[in-house]
């Protein structure tokens, strides 16, 4: 970001709060930058580090809002939601950005620009602007002789005939409609960001463009590439606790700052857990009140995260150690309406529970050499991704598929892909590589527990036995996430319950011959501890701790 923040943990000033008092409390909890309404009178020094809140997802009036399939104002009775395809909305946001530059703000925070998309298939996308965008797409897709259709009438007829919940596949030109709606958000965010940066350039000032999204999804993750930082809702997928989501967001954001906004009713215990789990991937919490039990615990995690950042060893500046690399395939997310993403989050947590180091990647090429590529619920991936995966397999890599992978073309139509032969849990030889297939983790919308014995067999076939990056022997679950930078290995640890006498083993292929390590915990410990050689690993008994801790080794 233009103004590097120690930790990206945006804090929204409550309207009418005394700004200096609130800012002091937030700063003491390292909850920065401040996000303030553009009209809030902020004292000069505060403005220069604050982001101006821009209500990008709100329509100025119901007349300017997007529309639902039944013709009503998008918003389901709540505030009217803006249309992503509306030039009028773009002009309003550009105006707000210029005003923020002039008022001296450090940047803008686009508030829920995805508000209309978050209403789902039938809740928005039926206003005249959206329908024009669809008509342009249809003419492109089906040629200039394509007769314009009264899409609204067609859609309403299909909805009237459908029984129960309706998916995009049941709408006429449903895949086109789904694609156009999801393309509108990244395009809009790109436009909003360009307008804001143009205004800042004209004023010769550094300026950050940040967005807080209402949902995590295909369009939001694509839109994020236009931003300097982003805030996503902390709504982990079914059957997951948050690590999978944090891994996914880190993958989507690369080294840029990213925060999670917890649900308003999250308990102090849930907030503390989320702060610790997020910290292992360099993802902080936004919007936690600095006072109270949760505020104190979250602040302690932030102080440790800030210390890592000062030494350039925070997760976002390091590379995750990868025994497996889980592919998040953007196209599969779109065409499975999120089921692929749910499977990705879930497999990340299943592997973490086994202490397998498994970051998420957004491209096959980003999987480090030697890592087993994991394809979870990968239905409808882009044909070139399927080809890249096959090439990697033939060249000697391992692939673990949970559910048979498949490819789809630009319009979401399944295409026959010779990339993946039938496989079995124990692995099949393909070229120089090994291909193992397990049953899907998400079936008919419900998550299924993996068969532990089958998973063990597949991992043994793919990773080999006995050569693991990290294992922990402890009476309580301990999460271990490894990152490295040249010269150092960082072991991020989370124990929800107090872990006493936990023994950590690190493979010599990641830890080298380190004989000493430094253990720092959010609960205040900072001690040097010995590492003991034991066969192909080095081991140590960790000091008793609860919550978040980091062990650093010079390698
Ligand atoms: Zn619209």
XYZ file of C-alpha atoms and ligand atoms in Angstrom:
556
model
C 0.000 0.000 0.000
C 1.062 3.596 -0.515
C 1.088 4.176 3.230
C 2.343 0.913 4.666
C 0.371 -0.039 7.721
C 2.012 -2.089 10.448
C -0.910 -4.471 10.356
C -3.924 -4.147 8.072
C -6.804 -4.217 10.547
C -9.206 -1.505 9.403
C -11.355 0.071 12.071
C -14.585 1.809 11.104
C -15.292 4.872 13.209
C -18.858 4.815 14.513
C -20.813 7.796 13.184
C -20.845 10.573 15.761
C -18.054 9.027 17.908
C -15.377 11.421 19.146
C -12.798 10.719 16.437
C -9.642 11.423 18.465
C -10.742 9.279 21.401
C -11.805 6.378 19.166
C -8.604 6.711 17.154
C -6.472 6.499 20.304
C -8.236 3.336 21.466
C -7.960 1.798 18.000
C -4.272 2.707 17.704
C -3.478 1.149 21.084
C -4.979 -2.101 19.748
C -3.048 -1.687 16.467
C -6.441 -1.462 14.710
C -5.453 0.709 11.767
C -6.193 2.268 9.307
C -9.301 4.150 10.396
C -12.240 4.083 8.017
C -14.438 7.156 8.322
C -17.473 8.523 6.524
C -16.331 11.094 3.958
C -18.519 13.680 5.671
C -17.094 13.022 9.171
C -14.993 15.954 10.352
C -11.637 14.271 11.079
C -8.726 16.277 12.525
C -5.893 16.785 10.001
C -3.344 14.244 11.271
C -6.034 11.525 11.389
C -7.306 12.203 7.871
C -3.859 11.643 6.398
C -3.800 8.002 7.475
C -7.552 7.255 7.234
C -9.603 5.730 4.418
C -12.789 7.469 3.281
C -15.798 5.176 3.339
C -17.477 5.128 -0.076
C -20.882 3.386 -0.079
C -20.284 1.716 -3.442
C -23.018 -0.888 -3.052
C -25.768 1.561 -2.118
C -27.969 3.202 -4.724
C -28.622 6.895 -4.168
C -32.333 6.263 -4.707
C -34.576 3.284 -5.556
C -34.863 4.672 -9.086
C -31.088 4.236 -9.555
C -30.958 0.761 -8.014
C -30.552 -2.559 -9.814
C -33.692 -4.703 -10.127
C -34.725 -8.203 -9.121
C -36.291 -10.725 -11.537
C -39.777 -9.739 -10.353
C -39.058 -6.097 -11.192
C -38.735 -4.917 -7.593
C -35.906 -2.691 -6.360
C -32.815 -4.803 -5.604
C -32.307 -4.955 -1.869
C -34.983 -7.304 -0.612
C -36.775 -4.559 1.315
C -33.515 -3.202 2.829
C -31.464 -0.322 1.425
C -31.619 -0.141 -2.370
C -28.558 -1.798 -3.920
C -26.584 -0.191 -6.692
C -26.048 -1.716 -10.121
C -22.500 -2.780 -11.080
C -23.237 -1.934 -14.720
C -24.546 1.580 -14.051
C -22.505 4.477 -15.543
C -24.320 6.820 -13.148
C -23.063 4.849 -10.149
C -19.525 4.872 -11.564
C -19.677 8.666 -11.914
C -20.896 9.018 -8.309
C -18.039 6.871 -6.997
C -15.495 8.803 -9.071
C -16.864 12.006 -7.545
C -16.553 10.568 -4.021
C -12.953 9.524 -4.777
C -12.052 13.027 -5.960
C -13.607 14.495 -2.812
C -11.587 12.063 -0.655
C -8.349 13.021 -2.429
C -9.139 16.700 -1.896
C -10.043 16.211 1.788
C -6.608 14.652 2.329
C -7.618 11.013 2.953
C -4.975 8.305 2.441
C -7.385 6.327 0.292
C -10.916 5.049 -0.112
C -12.677 1.964 1.180
C -15.404 0.875 -1.237
C -18.142 -0.437 1.025
C -19.762 -3.628 -0.303
C -19.432 -2.940 -4.034
C -20.736 -6.511 -4.508
C -24.024 -5.780 -2.713
C -26.210 -6.519 -5.750
C -24.328 -9.717 -6.636
C -24.716 -10.928 -3.054
C -28.504 -10.983 -3.553
C -28.118 -14.154 -5.589
C -29.424 -15.343 -8.940
C -32.823 -13.647 -8.986
C -32.252 -10.761 -6.543
C -30.542 -8.413 -9.017
C -29.241 -8.263 -12.589
C -32.603 -7.465 -14.206
C -32.421 -3.652 -14.470
C -32.234 -2.084 -17.963
C -28.420 -1.544 -17.680
C -27.802 -5.182 -16.756
C -30.134 -6.383 -19.503
C -28.260 -4.237 -22.048
C -24.977 -5.796 -20.907
C -26.509 -9.264 -21.347
C -27.837 -8.384 -24.821
C -24.342 -7.225 -25.892
C -22.868 -10.486 -24.585
C -25.483 -12.608 -26.395
C -24.862 -10.765 -29.678
C -21.113 -11.400 -29.275
C -21.587 -15.009 -28.302
C -24.191 -16.058 -30.890
C -23.277 -13.769 -33.773
C -24.802 -10.617 -35.190
C -27.809 -12.464 -36.630
C -28.897 -13.362 -33.138
C -32.376 -11.915 -32.649
C -32.663 -9.782 -29.510
C -34.835 -11.539 -26.953
C -37.130 -10.224 -24.268
C -34.956 -11.784 -21.608
C -37.080 -10.535 -18.725
C -40.150 -12.314 -20.104
C -38.209 -15.522 -20.810
C -36.701 -15.548 -17.336
C -40.031 -14.908 -15.640
C -41.668 -17.727 -17.577
C -38.885 -20.117 -16.522
C -39.130 -19.009 -12.889
C -42.913 -19.456 -12.892
C -42.541 -23.025 -14.179
C -39.747 -24.028 -11.798
C -40.573 -25.857 -8.628
C -38.396 -25.001 -5.642
C -34.996 -23.331 -5.749
C -33.781 -22.377 -9.195
C -30.191 -22.460 -10.445
C -28.645 -20.550 -13.342
C -28.842 -23.708 -15.437
C -32.647 -23.571 -15.373
C -32.819 -20.018 -16.745
C -32.871 -19.463 -20.518
C -29.343 -18.436 -21.551
C -28.644 -19.066 -17.866
C -24.902 -19.611 -18.282
C -24.599 -16.373 -20.237
C -26.585 -14.503 -17.594
C -24.435 -16.003 -14.806
C -21.202 -15.098 -16.631
C -22.306 -11.531 -17.404
C -23.342 -10.879 -13.808
C -20.041 -12.173 -12.457
C -18.005 -10.238 -15.026
C -19.740 -6.984 -14.078
C -18.182 -6.768 -10.612
C -14.469 -7.075 -11.543
C -15.050 -4.657 -14.422
C -16.782 -2.141 -12.115
C -14.059 -2.386 -9.447
C -11.408 -1.920 -12.142
C -13.207 1.238 -13.300
C -13.697 2.606 -9.756
C -10.012 1.992 -8.957
C -8.811 3.607 -12.202
C -10.970 6.708 -11.594
C -9.657 7.046 -8.016
C -6.017 6.621 -9.081
C -6.477 9.171 -11.858
C -7.797 11.677 -9.301
C -4.862 10.970 -6.976
C -2.336 11.274 -9.827
C -3.810 14.643 -10.803
C -3.274 15.783 -7.208
C 0.159 14.123 -7.129
C -0.642 12.108 -4.007
C -0.275 8.449 -2.996
C -3.726 6.936 -2.560
C -4.958 3.459 -1.659
C -7.998 1.775 -3.147
C -9.462 -0.762 -0.730
C -12.786 -2.626 -0.776
C -14.814 -4.378 1.863
C -16.823 -7.174 0.239
C -20.119 -8.611 1.395
C -19.263 -12.104 0.176
C -16.370 -14.282 -0.906
C -16.842 -15.691 -4.388
C -15.582 -16.029 -7.948
C -16.307 -12.384 -8.832
C -15.002 -10.870 -5.578
C -11.730 -12.816 -5.745
C -11.233 -11.727 -9.366
C -12.150 -8.122 -8.543
C -9.581 -8.043 -5.742
C -6.710 -7.909 -8.217
C -7.556 -4.234 -8.860
C -7.183 -3.301 -5.177
C -4.334 -2.330 -2.862
C -5.961 -4.251 -0.005
C -9.278 -5.964 0.717
C -11.594 -6.948 3.542
C -13.696 -10.105 3.233
C -16.425 -11.426 5.529
C -15.248 -14.102 7.970
C -17.805 -16.639 6.878
C -15.876 -19.886 6.578
C -17.433 -22.541 4.351
C -19.515 -25.403 5.767
C -17.588 -27.725 8.064
C -14.576 -25.378 8.309
C -13.122 -23.130 11.020
C -11.368 -20.398 9.048
C -7.916 -21.654 8.031
C -9.150 -22.680 4.568
C -10.653 -19.227 4.064
C -7.479 -17.482 5.286
C -5.347 -19.659 2.951
C -7.686 -18.861 0.033
C -7.613 -15.099 0.652
C -3.825 -15.100 1.007
C -3.604 -16.892 -2.349
C -5.965 -14.406 -4.014
C -4.218 -11.343 -2.523
C -0.605 -12.452 -3.037
C 1.543 -10.242 -0.802
C -1.057 -7.437 -0.474
C -2.786 -6.680 2.845
C -6.020 -8.519 3.565
C -8.387 -8.619 6.534
C -11.407 -10.606 7.679
C -14.527 -8.890 8.999
C -16.054 -11.162 11.656
C -19.807 -11.565 12.040
C -21.216 -8.928 14.423
C -22.414 -11.647 16.806
C -19.082 -13.545 16.967
C -18.246 -14.532 20.551
C -14.968 -13.353 22.159
C -13.681 -16.944 21.972
C -14.504 -17.177 18.267
C -12.789 -13.844 17.592
C -9.640 -14.892 19.437
C -9.534 -18.192 17.517
C -10.071 -16.476 14.170
C -7.370 -13.891 14.938
C -4.871 -16.658 15.715
C -5.761 -18.817 12.691
C -5.771 -15.784 10.355
C -2.356 -14.669 11.678
C -0.780 -17.906 10.411
C -1.516 -16.618 6.881
C -1.010 -12.905 7.560
C -4.748 -12.154 7.554
C -5.908 -9.858 10.362
C -9.369 -9.067 11.731
C -11.200 -5.869 10.941
C -13.764 -4.160 13.090
C -13.149 -5.750 16.498
C -13.807 -3.331 19.353
C -10.430 -2.524 20.940
C -11.821 -2.798 24.482
C -13.085 -5.981 26.146
C -11.674 -9.531 26.354
C -11.802 -10.183 22.614
C -10.169 -6.822 21.882
C -7.272 -7.606 24.218
C -6.655 -11.082 22.794
C -6.881 -9.869 19.218
C -4.504 -6.972 20.032
C -1.975 -9.443 21.481
C -2.039 -11.448 18.234
C -1.587 -8.205 16.265
C 1.404 -7.149 18.348
C 3.136 -10.423 17.507
C 2.142 -10.062 13.831
C 3.560 -6.526 13.816
C 6.821 -7.739 15.293
C 7.160 -10.274 12.470
C 6.409 -7.556 9.955
C 9.117 -5.292 11.370
C 11.611 -8.090 10.753
C 10.194 -8.807 7.267
C 9.226 -12.331 8.297
C 5.427 -11.918 8.349
C 3.542 -14.586 6.355
C 2.749 -12.214 3.480
C 6.484 -11.533 2.968
C 7.436 -15.227 3.141
C 6.719 -18.282 1.006
C 4.542 -20.997 2.483
C 6.155 -24.433 2.723
C 4.116 -26.683 0.395
C 3.966 -30.461 0.544
C 0.643 -30.138 -1.264
C -0.705 -27.178 -3.241
C -4.489 -26.925 -3.401
C -5.748 -25.433 -6.662
C -8.482 -22.804 -6.422
C -9.784 -22.832 -9.990
C -11.726 -19.615 -10.529
C -13.789 -21.051 -13.404
C -14.729 -24.136 -11.395
C -15.918 -21.835 -8.590
C -18.175 -20.012 -11.070
C -19.672 -23.085 -12.750
C -20.206 -25.056 -9.538
C -21.809 -21.983 -7.907
C -19.302 -22.111 -5.044
C -19.163 -25.872 -4.394
C -15.571 -26.015 -5.624
C -14.569 -23.201 -3.253
C -16.252 -24.985 -0.334
C -14.281 -28.140 -1.160
C -11.022 -26.157 -1.400
C -11.538 -24.583 2.034
C -12.433 -27.913 3.502
C -9.531 -29.912 2.106
C -7.163 -27.169 3.346
C -8.413 -27.823 6.886
C -8.464 -31.611 6.559
C -4.811 -31.589 5.454
C -3.881 -29.058 8.172
C -5.400 -31.358 10.792
C -2.928 -34.002 9.548
C -0.110 -31.381 9.732
C 0.324 -31.586 5.945
C 1.599 -28.220 4.677
C -0.941 -27.314 2.003
C -1.258 -23.688 0.852
C -3.770 -22.732 -1.848
C -2.658 -21.568 -5.308
C -4.734 -19.861 -7.994
C -2.752 -21.258 -10.961
C -1.302 -24.698 -11.617
C 2.057 -23.037 -12.392
C 2.115 -21.452 -8.926
C 2.308 -24.859 -7.250
C 5.931 -25.230 -6.122
C 7.927 -28.002 -7.831
C 7.593 -31.221 -5.894
C 4.278 -30.297 -4.251
C 1.340 -32.645 -4.773
C -1.379 -30.755 -6.665
C -4.775 -31.131 -4.957
C -7.913 -30.817 -7.114
C -10.927 -30.679 -4.803
C -14.382 -30.615 -6.398
C -12.711 -29.310 -9.560
C -15.664 -29.561 -11.945
C -15.704 -27.030 -14.779
C -12.083 -25.918 -14.632
C -10.704 -24.100 -17.676
C -9.382 -26.514 -20.352
C -5.908 -24.901 -20.230
C -5.760 -25.537 -16.468
C -6.663 -29.169 -16.995
C -3.878 -29.398 -19.609
C -1.356 -27.731 -17.280
C -2.262 -30.185 -14.539
C -1.865 -33.137 -16.892
C 1.531 -31.884 -18.073
C 2.659 -31.506 -14.461
C 1.481 -35.038 -13.756
C 3.299 -36.559 -16.717
C 6.467 -34.702 -15.752
C 6.534 -36.579 -12.462
C 4.334 -34.674 -9.979
C 1.560 -36.166 -7.874
C -2.101 -35.198 -8.138
C -4.712 -35.862 -5.471
C -8.261 -35.422 -6.783
C -11.274 -35.357 -4.473
C -14.086 -36.027 -6.939
C -13.317 -36.513 -10.646
C -11.979 -33.267 -12.147
C -13.575 -31.995 -15.361
C -13.208 -29.075 -17.742
C -15.715 -26.617 -19.214
C -15.446 -24.055 -21.989
C -15.851 -20.261 -21.634
C -19.630 -20.608 -21.552
C -19.568 -23.324 -18.891
C -20.402 -26.178 -21.275
C -18.647 -29.385 -20.253
C -15.859 -30.266 -22.677
C -14.399 -33.756 -22.901
C -11.003 -33.596 -21.244
C -8.531 -36.399 -21.774
C -6.438 -34.835 -18.994
C -7.570 -37.182 -16.252
C -7.828 -40.936 -16.613
C -9.879 -42.959 -14.148
C -7.943 -43.133 -10.885
C -7.976 -44.971 -7.581
C -7.168 -44.012 -3.972
C -3.848 -45.841 -3.922
C -2.662 -43.951 -6.998
C -2.271 -44.735 -10.701
C 0.889 -44.156 -12.701
C 0.454 -41.512 -15.433
C 3.676 -40.713 -17.282
C 6.248 -40.126 -14.547
C 3.617 -39.026 -12.030
C 1.061 -40.519 -9.659
C -2.640 -39.763 -9.838
C -4.876 -40.632 -6.859
C -8.642 -40.111 -6.713
C -10.872 -40.023 -3.615
C -14.653 -39.473 -3.322
C -15.824 -35.812 -3.372
C -15.952 -33.820 -0.097
C -19.069 -31.868 -1.032
C -21.962 -33.821 -2.445
C -25.462 -32.481 -3.150
C -24.570 -29.347 -1.207
C -23.695 -31.267 1.978
C -20.147 -31.830 3.166
C -19.039 -35.419 3.562
C -16.253 -36.511 5.892
C -13.357 -38.090 4.032
C -12.628 -41.743 4.639
C -9.526 -41.460 6.873
C -8.028 -44.783 5.768
C -8.421 -43.951 2.059
C -6.922 -40.483 2.580
C -3.957 -41.999 4.433
C -3.406 -44.446 1.606
C -3.524 -41.691 -1.019
C -1.179 -39.404 0.956
C 1.264 -42.253 1.546
C 1.301 -42.993 -2.189
C 1.813 -39.330 -3.090
C 3.978 -37.902 -0.303
C 5.870 -41.036 0.621
C 6.078 -42.262 4.180
C 8.216 -40.760 6.903
C 9.466 -37.610 5.187
C 7.163 -34.938 6.512
C 7.826 -31.212 6.970
C 6.197 -30.973 10.398
C 4.412 -33.156 12.923
C 3.248 -32.465 16.471
C 2.647 -34.906 19.270
C 0.306 -33.254 21.754
C -2.733 -33.981 23.894
C -4.674 -31.101 22.296
C -4.917 -30.168 18.600
C -2.061 -27.875 17.514
C -2.135 -26.191 14.111
C 1.304 -25.878 12.462
C 1.813 -23.652 9.415
C 5.333 -23.257 7.986
C 6.685 -20.312 6.021
C 10.204 -19.588 4.885
C 12.380 -16.732 3.719
C 16.027 -17.027 2.792
C 17.811 -17.787 6.061
C 14.789 -18.488 8.249
C 11.979 -20.966 8.826
C 8.892 -19.648 10.636
C 6.664 -22.111 12.436
C 3.247 -20.572 13.160
C 1.414 -22.438 15.908
C -2.174 -22.243 17.166
C -3.517 -24.137 20.165
C -7.112 -23.424 21.101
C -6.636 -25.135 24.447
C -3.466 -24.838 26.494
C -0.833 -27.093 24.916
C 1.552 -28.468 27.482
C 4.490 -30.739 26.682
C 3.757 -30.696 22.937
C 6.632 -32.109 20.889
C 7.287 -30.589 17.475
C 9.210 -32.465 14.797
C 10.549 -30.645 11.724
C 12.024 -32.497 8.743
C 15.708 -31.691 8.147
C 14.795 -30.948 4.519
C 12.974 -27.825 5.776
C 14.718 -27.072 9.101
C 18.291 -27.958 8.107
C 20.495 -28.639 11.092
C 19.145 -25.810 13.277
C 20.079 -26.383 16.924
C 18.310 -23.399 18.469
C 15.012 -21.647 17.915
C 13.225 -18.639 19.328
C 9.702 -19.128 20.649
C 7.483 -16.046 20.917
C 3.830 -16.289 21.901
C 0.971 -13.791 21.833
C 0.503 -14.565 25.534
C 3.853 -12.901 26.238
C 6.613 -15.538 26.188
C 9.914 -14.946 24.384
C 12.425 -17.732 24.986
C 15.241 -19.524 23.189
C 14.824 -23.273 23.060
C 17.092 -26.077 21.813
C 16.297 -28.207 18.768
C 17.408 -31.827 19.047
C 18.471 -33.978 16.119
C 16.420 -37.172 15.802
C 16.900 -39.124 12.579
C 15.557 -37.226 9.583
C 14.129 -34.470 11.772
C 14.901 -32.013 14.523
C 12.558 -31.928 17.500
C 11.775 -29.843 20.534
C 9.314 -29.748 23.398
C 7.388 -26.493 23.050
C 6.881 -24.253 26.074
C 3.289 -24.482 27.342
C 1.106 -21.958 25.483
C -2.431 -21.169 24.391
C -3.513 -19.196 21.319
C -0.975 -18.008 18.754
C 2.800 -18.490 18.868
C 5.694 -18.420 16.409
C 8.871 -20.459 16.501
C 11.661 -19.058 14.325
C 14.741 -20.974 13.229
C 17.803 -19.653 11.424
C 18.524 -22.049 8.578
Zn -28.376 -3.773 -12.797
